Coordinates of C-alpha atoms in Angstrom, one line a residue:
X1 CA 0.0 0.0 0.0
X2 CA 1.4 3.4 -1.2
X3 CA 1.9 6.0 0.9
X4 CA -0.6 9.0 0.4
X5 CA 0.9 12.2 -1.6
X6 CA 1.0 15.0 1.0
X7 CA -0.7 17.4 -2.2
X8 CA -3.4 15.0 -2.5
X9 CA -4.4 14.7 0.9
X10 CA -4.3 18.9 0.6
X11 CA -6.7 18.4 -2.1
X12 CA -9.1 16.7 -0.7
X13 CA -9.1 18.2 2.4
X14 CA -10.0 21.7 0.6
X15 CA -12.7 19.9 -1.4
X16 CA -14.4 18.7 1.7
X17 CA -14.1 22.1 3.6
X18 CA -15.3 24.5 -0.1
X19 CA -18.5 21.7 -0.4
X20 CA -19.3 22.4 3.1
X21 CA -19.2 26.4 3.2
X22 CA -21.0 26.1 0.0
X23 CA -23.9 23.8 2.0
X24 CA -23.4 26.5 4.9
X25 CA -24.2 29.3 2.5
X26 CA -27.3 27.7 0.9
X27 CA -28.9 27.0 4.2
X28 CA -27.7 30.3 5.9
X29 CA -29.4 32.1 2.2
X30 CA -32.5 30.1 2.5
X31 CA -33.1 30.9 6.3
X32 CA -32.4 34.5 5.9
X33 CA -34.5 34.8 2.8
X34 CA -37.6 32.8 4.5
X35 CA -37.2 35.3 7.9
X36 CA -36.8 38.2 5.4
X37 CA -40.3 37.0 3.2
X38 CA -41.8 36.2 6.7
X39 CA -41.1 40.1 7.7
X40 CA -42.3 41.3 4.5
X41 CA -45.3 39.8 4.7
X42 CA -46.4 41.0 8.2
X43 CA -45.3 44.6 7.1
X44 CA -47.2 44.8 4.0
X45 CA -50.5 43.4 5.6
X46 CA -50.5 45.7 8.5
X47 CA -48.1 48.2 8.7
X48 CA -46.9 50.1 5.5
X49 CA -48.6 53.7 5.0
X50 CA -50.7 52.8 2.3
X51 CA -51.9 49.9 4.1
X52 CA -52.2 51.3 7.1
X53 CA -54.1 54.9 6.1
X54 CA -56.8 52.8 4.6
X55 CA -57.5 50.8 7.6
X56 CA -57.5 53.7 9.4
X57 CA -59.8 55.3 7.3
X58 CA -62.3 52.3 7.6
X59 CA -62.1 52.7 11.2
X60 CA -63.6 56.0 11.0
X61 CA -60.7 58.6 11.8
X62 CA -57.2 59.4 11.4
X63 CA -57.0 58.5 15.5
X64 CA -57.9 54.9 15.9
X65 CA -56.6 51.7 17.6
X66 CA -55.9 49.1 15.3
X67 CA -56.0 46.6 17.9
X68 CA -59.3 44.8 16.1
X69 CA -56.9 44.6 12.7
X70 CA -53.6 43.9 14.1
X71 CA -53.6 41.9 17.0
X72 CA -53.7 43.0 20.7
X73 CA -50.1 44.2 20.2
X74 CA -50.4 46.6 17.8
X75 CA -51.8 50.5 19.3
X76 CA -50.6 52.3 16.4
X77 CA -51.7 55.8 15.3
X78 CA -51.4 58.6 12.3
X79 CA -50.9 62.1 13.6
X80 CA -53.4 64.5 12.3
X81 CA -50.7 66.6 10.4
X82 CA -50.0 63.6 7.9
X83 CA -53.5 63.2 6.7
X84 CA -54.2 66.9 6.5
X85 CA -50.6 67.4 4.5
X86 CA -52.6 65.2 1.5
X87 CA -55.6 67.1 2.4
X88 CA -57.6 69.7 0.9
X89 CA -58.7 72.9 2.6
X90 CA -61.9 74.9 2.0
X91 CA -62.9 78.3 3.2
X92 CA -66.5 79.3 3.4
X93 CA -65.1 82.9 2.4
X94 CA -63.8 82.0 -0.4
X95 CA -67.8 80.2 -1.6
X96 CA -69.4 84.0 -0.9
X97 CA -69.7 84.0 2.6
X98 CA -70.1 87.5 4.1
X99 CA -69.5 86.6 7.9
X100 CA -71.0 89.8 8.9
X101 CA -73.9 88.4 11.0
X102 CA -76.7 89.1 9.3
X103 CA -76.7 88.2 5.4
X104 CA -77.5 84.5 5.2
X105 CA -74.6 82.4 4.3
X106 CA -76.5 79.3 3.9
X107 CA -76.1 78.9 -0.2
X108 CA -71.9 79.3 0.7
X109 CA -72.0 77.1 2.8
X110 CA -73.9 74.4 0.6
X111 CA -71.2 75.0 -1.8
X112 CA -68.1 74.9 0.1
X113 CA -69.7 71.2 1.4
X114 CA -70.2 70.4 -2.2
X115 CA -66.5 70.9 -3.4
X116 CA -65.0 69.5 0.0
X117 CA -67.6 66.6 -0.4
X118 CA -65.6 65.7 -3.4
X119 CA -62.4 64.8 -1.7
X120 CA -61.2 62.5 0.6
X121 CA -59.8 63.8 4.1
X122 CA -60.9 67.4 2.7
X123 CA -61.1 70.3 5.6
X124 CA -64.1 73.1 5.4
X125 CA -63.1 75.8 7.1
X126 CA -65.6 78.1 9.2
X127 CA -62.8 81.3 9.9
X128 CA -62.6 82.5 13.4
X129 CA -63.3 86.4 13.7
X130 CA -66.6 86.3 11.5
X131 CA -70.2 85.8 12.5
X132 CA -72.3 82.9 10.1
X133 CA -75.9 83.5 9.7
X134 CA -77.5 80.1 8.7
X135 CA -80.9 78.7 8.2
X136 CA -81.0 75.1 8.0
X137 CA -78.5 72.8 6.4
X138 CA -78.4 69.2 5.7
X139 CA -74.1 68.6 5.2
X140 CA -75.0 65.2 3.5
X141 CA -73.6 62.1 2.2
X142 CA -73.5 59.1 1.3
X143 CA -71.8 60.0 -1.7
X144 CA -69.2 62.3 -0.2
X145 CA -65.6 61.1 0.2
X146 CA -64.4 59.7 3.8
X147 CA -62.6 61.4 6.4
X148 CA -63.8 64.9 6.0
X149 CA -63.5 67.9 9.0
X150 CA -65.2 70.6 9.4
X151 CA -63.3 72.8 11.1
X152 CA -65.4 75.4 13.2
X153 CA -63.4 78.5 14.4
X154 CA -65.9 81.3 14.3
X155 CA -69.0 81.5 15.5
X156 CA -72.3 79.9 13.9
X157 CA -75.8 81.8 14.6
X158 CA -79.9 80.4 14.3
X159 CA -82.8 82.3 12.8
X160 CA -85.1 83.8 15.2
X161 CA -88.1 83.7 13.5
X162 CA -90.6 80.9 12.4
X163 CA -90.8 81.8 8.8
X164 CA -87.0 80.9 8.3
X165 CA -87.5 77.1 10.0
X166 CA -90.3 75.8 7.4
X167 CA -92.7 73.0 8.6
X168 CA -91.6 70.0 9.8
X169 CA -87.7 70.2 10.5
X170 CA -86.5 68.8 13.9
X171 CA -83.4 69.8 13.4
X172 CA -80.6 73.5 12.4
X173 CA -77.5 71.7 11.3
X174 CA -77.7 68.1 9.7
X175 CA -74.8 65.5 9.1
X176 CA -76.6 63.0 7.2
X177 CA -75.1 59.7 5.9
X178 CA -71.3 60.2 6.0
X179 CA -68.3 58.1 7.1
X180 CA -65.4 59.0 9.1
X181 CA -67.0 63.1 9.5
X182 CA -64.6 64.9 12.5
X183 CA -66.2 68.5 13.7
X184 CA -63.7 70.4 15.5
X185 CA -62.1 74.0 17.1
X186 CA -63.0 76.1 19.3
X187 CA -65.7 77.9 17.4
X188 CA -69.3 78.2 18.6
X189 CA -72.8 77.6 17.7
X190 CA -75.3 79.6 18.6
X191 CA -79.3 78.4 18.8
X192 CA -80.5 82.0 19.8
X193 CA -82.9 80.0 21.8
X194 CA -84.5 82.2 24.2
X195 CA -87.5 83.5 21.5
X196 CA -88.3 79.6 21.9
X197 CA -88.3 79.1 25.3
X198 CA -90.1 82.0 26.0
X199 CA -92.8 80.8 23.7
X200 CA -92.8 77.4 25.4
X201 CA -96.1 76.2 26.7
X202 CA -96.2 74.9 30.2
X203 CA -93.7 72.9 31.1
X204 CA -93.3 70.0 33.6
X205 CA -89.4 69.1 33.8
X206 CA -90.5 65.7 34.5
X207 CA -93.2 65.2 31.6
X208 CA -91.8 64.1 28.0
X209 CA -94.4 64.9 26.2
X210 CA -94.5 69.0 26.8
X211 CA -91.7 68.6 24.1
X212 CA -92.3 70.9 21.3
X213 CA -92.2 69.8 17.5
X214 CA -91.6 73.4 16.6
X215 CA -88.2 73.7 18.0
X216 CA -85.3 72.4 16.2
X217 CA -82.1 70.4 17.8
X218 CA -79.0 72.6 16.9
X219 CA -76.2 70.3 15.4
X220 CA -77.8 66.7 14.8
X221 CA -75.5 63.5 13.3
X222 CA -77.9 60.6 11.4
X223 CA -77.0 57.5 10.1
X224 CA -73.0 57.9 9.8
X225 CA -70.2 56.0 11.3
X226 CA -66.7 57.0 12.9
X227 CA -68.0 60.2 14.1
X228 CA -65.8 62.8 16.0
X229 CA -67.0 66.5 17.9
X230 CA -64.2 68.0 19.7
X231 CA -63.4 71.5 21.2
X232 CA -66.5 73.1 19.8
X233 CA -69.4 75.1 22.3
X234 CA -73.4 74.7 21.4
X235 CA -74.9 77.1 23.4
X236 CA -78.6 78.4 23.9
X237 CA -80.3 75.5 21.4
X238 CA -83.7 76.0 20.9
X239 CA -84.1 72.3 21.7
X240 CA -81.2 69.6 22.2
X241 CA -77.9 70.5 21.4
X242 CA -76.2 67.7 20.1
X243 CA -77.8 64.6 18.5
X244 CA -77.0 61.0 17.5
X245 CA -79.3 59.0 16.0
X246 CA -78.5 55.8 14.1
X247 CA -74.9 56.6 14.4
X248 CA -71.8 54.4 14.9
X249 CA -68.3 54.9 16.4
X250 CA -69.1 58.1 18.0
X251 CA -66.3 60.3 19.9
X252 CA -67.2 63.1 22.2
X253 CA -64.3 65.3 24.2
X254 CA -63.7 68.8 25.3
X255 CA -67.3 69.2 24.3
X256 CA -69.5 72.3 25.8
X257 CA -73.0 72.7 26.1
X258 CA -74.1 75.8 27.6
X259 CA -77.9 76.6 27.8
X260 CA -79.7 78.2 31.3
X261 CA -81.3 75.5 33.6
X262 CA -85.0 76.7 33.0
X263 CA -84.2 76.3 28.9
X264 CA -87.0 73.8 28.3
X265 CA -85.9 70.0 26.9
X266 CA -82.5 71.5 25.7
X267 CA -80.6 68.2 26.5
X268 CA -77.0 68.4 25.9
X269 CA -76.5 65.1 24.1
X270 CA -79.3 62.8 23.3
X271 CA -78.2 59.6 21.8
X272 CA -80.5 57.1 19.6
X273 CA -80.3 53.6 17.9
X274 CA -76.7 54.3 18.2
X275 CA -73.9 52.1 19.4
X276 CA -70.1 52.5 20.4
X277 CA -70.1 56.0 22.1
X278 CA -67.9 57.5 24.1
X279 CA -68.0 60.7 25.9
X280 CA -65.3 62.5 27.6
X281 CA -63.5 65.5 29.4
X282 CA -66.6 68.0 28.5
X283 CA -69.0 70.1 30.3
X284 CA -73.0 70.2 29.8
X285 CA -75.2 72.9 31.3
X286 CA -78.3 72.8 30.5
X287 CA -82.2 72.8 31.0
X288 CA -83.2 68.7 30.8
X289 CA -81.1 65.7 30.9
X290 CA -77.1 66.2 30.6
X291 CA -76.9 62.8 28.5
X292 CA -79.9 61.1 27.4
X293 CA -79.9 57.7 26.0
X294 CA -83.1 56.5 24.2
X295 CA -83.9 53.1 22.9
X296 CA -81.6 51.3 20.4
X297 CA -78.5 52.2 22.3
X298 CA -75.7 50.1 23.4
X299 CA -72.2 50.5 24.2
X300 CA -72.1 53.9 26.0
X301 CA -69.5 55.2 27.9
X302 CA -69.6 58.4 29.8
X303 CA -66.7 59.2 32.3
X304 CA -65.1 63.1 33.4
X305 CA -68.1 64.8 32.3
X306 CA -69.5 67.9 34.5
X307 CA -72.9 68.2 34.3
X308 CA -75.0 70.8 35.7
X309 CA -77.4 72.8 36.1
X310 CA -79.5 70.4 34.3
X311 CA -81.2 67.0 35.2
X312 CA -78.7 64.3 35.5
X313 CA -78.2 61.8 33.2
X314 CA -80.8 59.5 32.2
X315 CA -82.0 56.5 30.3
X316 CA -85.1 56.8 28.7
X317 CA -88.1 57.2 28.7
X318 CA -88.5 54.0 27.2
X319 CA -91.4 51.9 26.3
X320 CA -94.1 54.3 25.6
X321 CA -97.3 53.2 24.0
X322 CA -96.4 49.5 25.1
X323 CA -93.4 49.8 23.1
X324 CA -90.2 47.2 23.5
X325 CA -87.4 49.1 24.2
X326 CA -83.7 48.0 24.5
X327 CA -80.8 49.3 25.4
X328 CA -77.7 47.6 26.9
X329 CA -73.7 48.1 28.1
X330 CA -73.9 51.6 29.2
X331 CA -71.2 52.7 31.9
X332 CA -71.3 56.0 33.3
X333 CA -68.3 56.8 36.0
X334 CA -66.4 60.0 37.5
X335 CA -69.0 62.5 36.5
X336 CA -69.4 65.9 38.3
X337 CA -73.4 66.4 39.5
X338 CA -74.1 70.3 40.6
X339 CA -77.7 71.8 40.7
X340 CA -79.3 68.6 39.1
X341 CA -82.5 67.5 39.2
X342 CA -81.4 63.6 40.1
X343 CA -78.1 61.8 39.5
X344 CA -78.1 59.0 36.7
X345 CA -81.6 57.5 36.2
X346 CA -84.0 55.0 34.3
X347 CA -87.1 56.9 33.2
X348 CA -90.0 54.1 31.9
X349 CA -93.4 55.0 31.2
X350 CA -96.2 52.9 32.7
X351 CA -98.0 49.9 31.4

């Protein structure tokens, strides 16, 4: 038996160790390619922009947890700048509005709603420093974009007079129909209530029915989803300041109402048929229930609310006229009571 060549042995020796980097690099390439696919895919199902706006979007605001997309682990948000900086902004002024008070700016406004209707994430912008006469005004979808604000810096006045109402309306200003709608600043409404309470016929604080068809509630929301009203002040509303009815996703905070506590049925919010509300951080003063929360209602939360003067918050009255009425999940905690009529009630009416 020869002996082996020294070279040879060198050979083969360099084979073995260049076939097994070679293995080594193949697996190492596979592994990192299959944790690098594994990332990508994660990334672009929840969290690249493009992805991510849009579920935000569907979720009714540029400020909502993704929890119910993402997994528990996943809080993320879009600050407001980065929607507004692909945003359009539209000025009632520049649609004809006078802002003086006393012309109506009702057709202006109707147009500045139409061209902001017609893009996404759009802004209307009610100036601070002018007064806005309006008669009423239905800001309507459904075939407006998502995601629109209407931002409310000066100060928003009501008709005095009957003529300027028309038959029939229960309500001044009307969202109607819209997804993802955000009113916010720290402008004001203004019912000019007082020539309708004044008029009022006699009223029992405890009777529903000496409401009053005639009046009109001063900002009302119907049928919309991922609704936000922030910062603003309603104040002397012929009837309730702020309505819900049939509405989804609904965000309240840093909210005023502000109406005397002998203004007749001048709730501060009254909800309806609506589900997933939250109110927050805001102060209601007013003549009838701070909160009231008819039938078709679940999922209400109410916390760090003053309320007062005014008469507490209340549930109902539900079941007139025999009537099934249902509502369900409503938590109300760390509220401020002063000069109500009771605290937080359930108001039925008698079989």
């Amino acid at each position: 038996m020869s002996a082996f060549d020294p070279t040879e042995v060198r050979f083969i020796i360099m084979t073995i160790l260049m076939v097994v980097l070679l293995l080594l690099s193949s697996s190492f390439e596979t592994c990192f390619c299959a944790r690098e696919g594994n990332h990508l895919k994660v990334d672009s199902e929840n969290t690249t922009p493009s992805k991510f706006n849009k579920k935000v979007k569907e979720n009714g605001g540029s400020r909502r947890k993704l929890s119910k997309f993402m997994g528990s682990t996943y809080t993320r948000s879009i600050p407001d700048e980065t929607m507004a900086a692909n945003s359009a902004t539209f000025n009632v002024l520049d649609f004809g509005a006078k802002g003086d008070g006393h012309t109506d700016d009702t057709k202006a406004f109707e147009a500045t709603w139409a061209a902001a209707c017609k893009m996404e994430a759009s802004t209307m912008v009610v100036p601070s420093g002018s007064v806005f006469f309006l008669g009423p005004i239905t800001f309507s979808g459904p075939n407006c974009q998502p995601n629109i604000v209407f931002q409310l810096d000066g100060k928003i006045i009501a008709p005095t007079s009957s003529g300027a109402w028309g038959s029939g309306l229960l309500q001044w200003l009307d969202f109607s129909q819209l997804k993802g709608i955000t009113v916010k600043g720290k402008g004001i409404i203004d019912g000019q209530g007082s020539v309708w309470w004044n008029d009022s016929p006699t009223y029992n604080p405890t009777d529903d029915s000496t409401v009053s068809d005639s009046k009109n509630t001063a900002l009302r929301f119907y049928g919309s989803n991922g609704v936000t009203v922030t910062g603003i002040t309603i104040q002397n509303s012929p009837q309730t300041h702020l309505k819900f009815d049939d509405c989804t996703n609904v965000q309240v905070s840093d909210f005023t109402a502000s109406s005397p506590g002998v203004s007749p049925n001048t709730d501060g919010i009254h909800l309806q048929n609506s589900q997933d509300v939250l109110i927050y951080g805001s102060t209601l003063a007013c003549g009838d229930d701070c909160v009231s929360i008819q039938t078709g209602c679940s999922n209400v939360y109410i916390h760090n609310v003053n309320c007062g003067p005014g008469h507490g918050i209340s549930i109902g009255s539900l079941g007139k006229d025999n009537l099934k009425a249902c509502v369900s999940n409503i938590t109300v905690r760390d509220v401020t009571m002063h000069n109500t009529l009771t605290g937080v009630r359930i108001k039925t009416w008698q079989v």
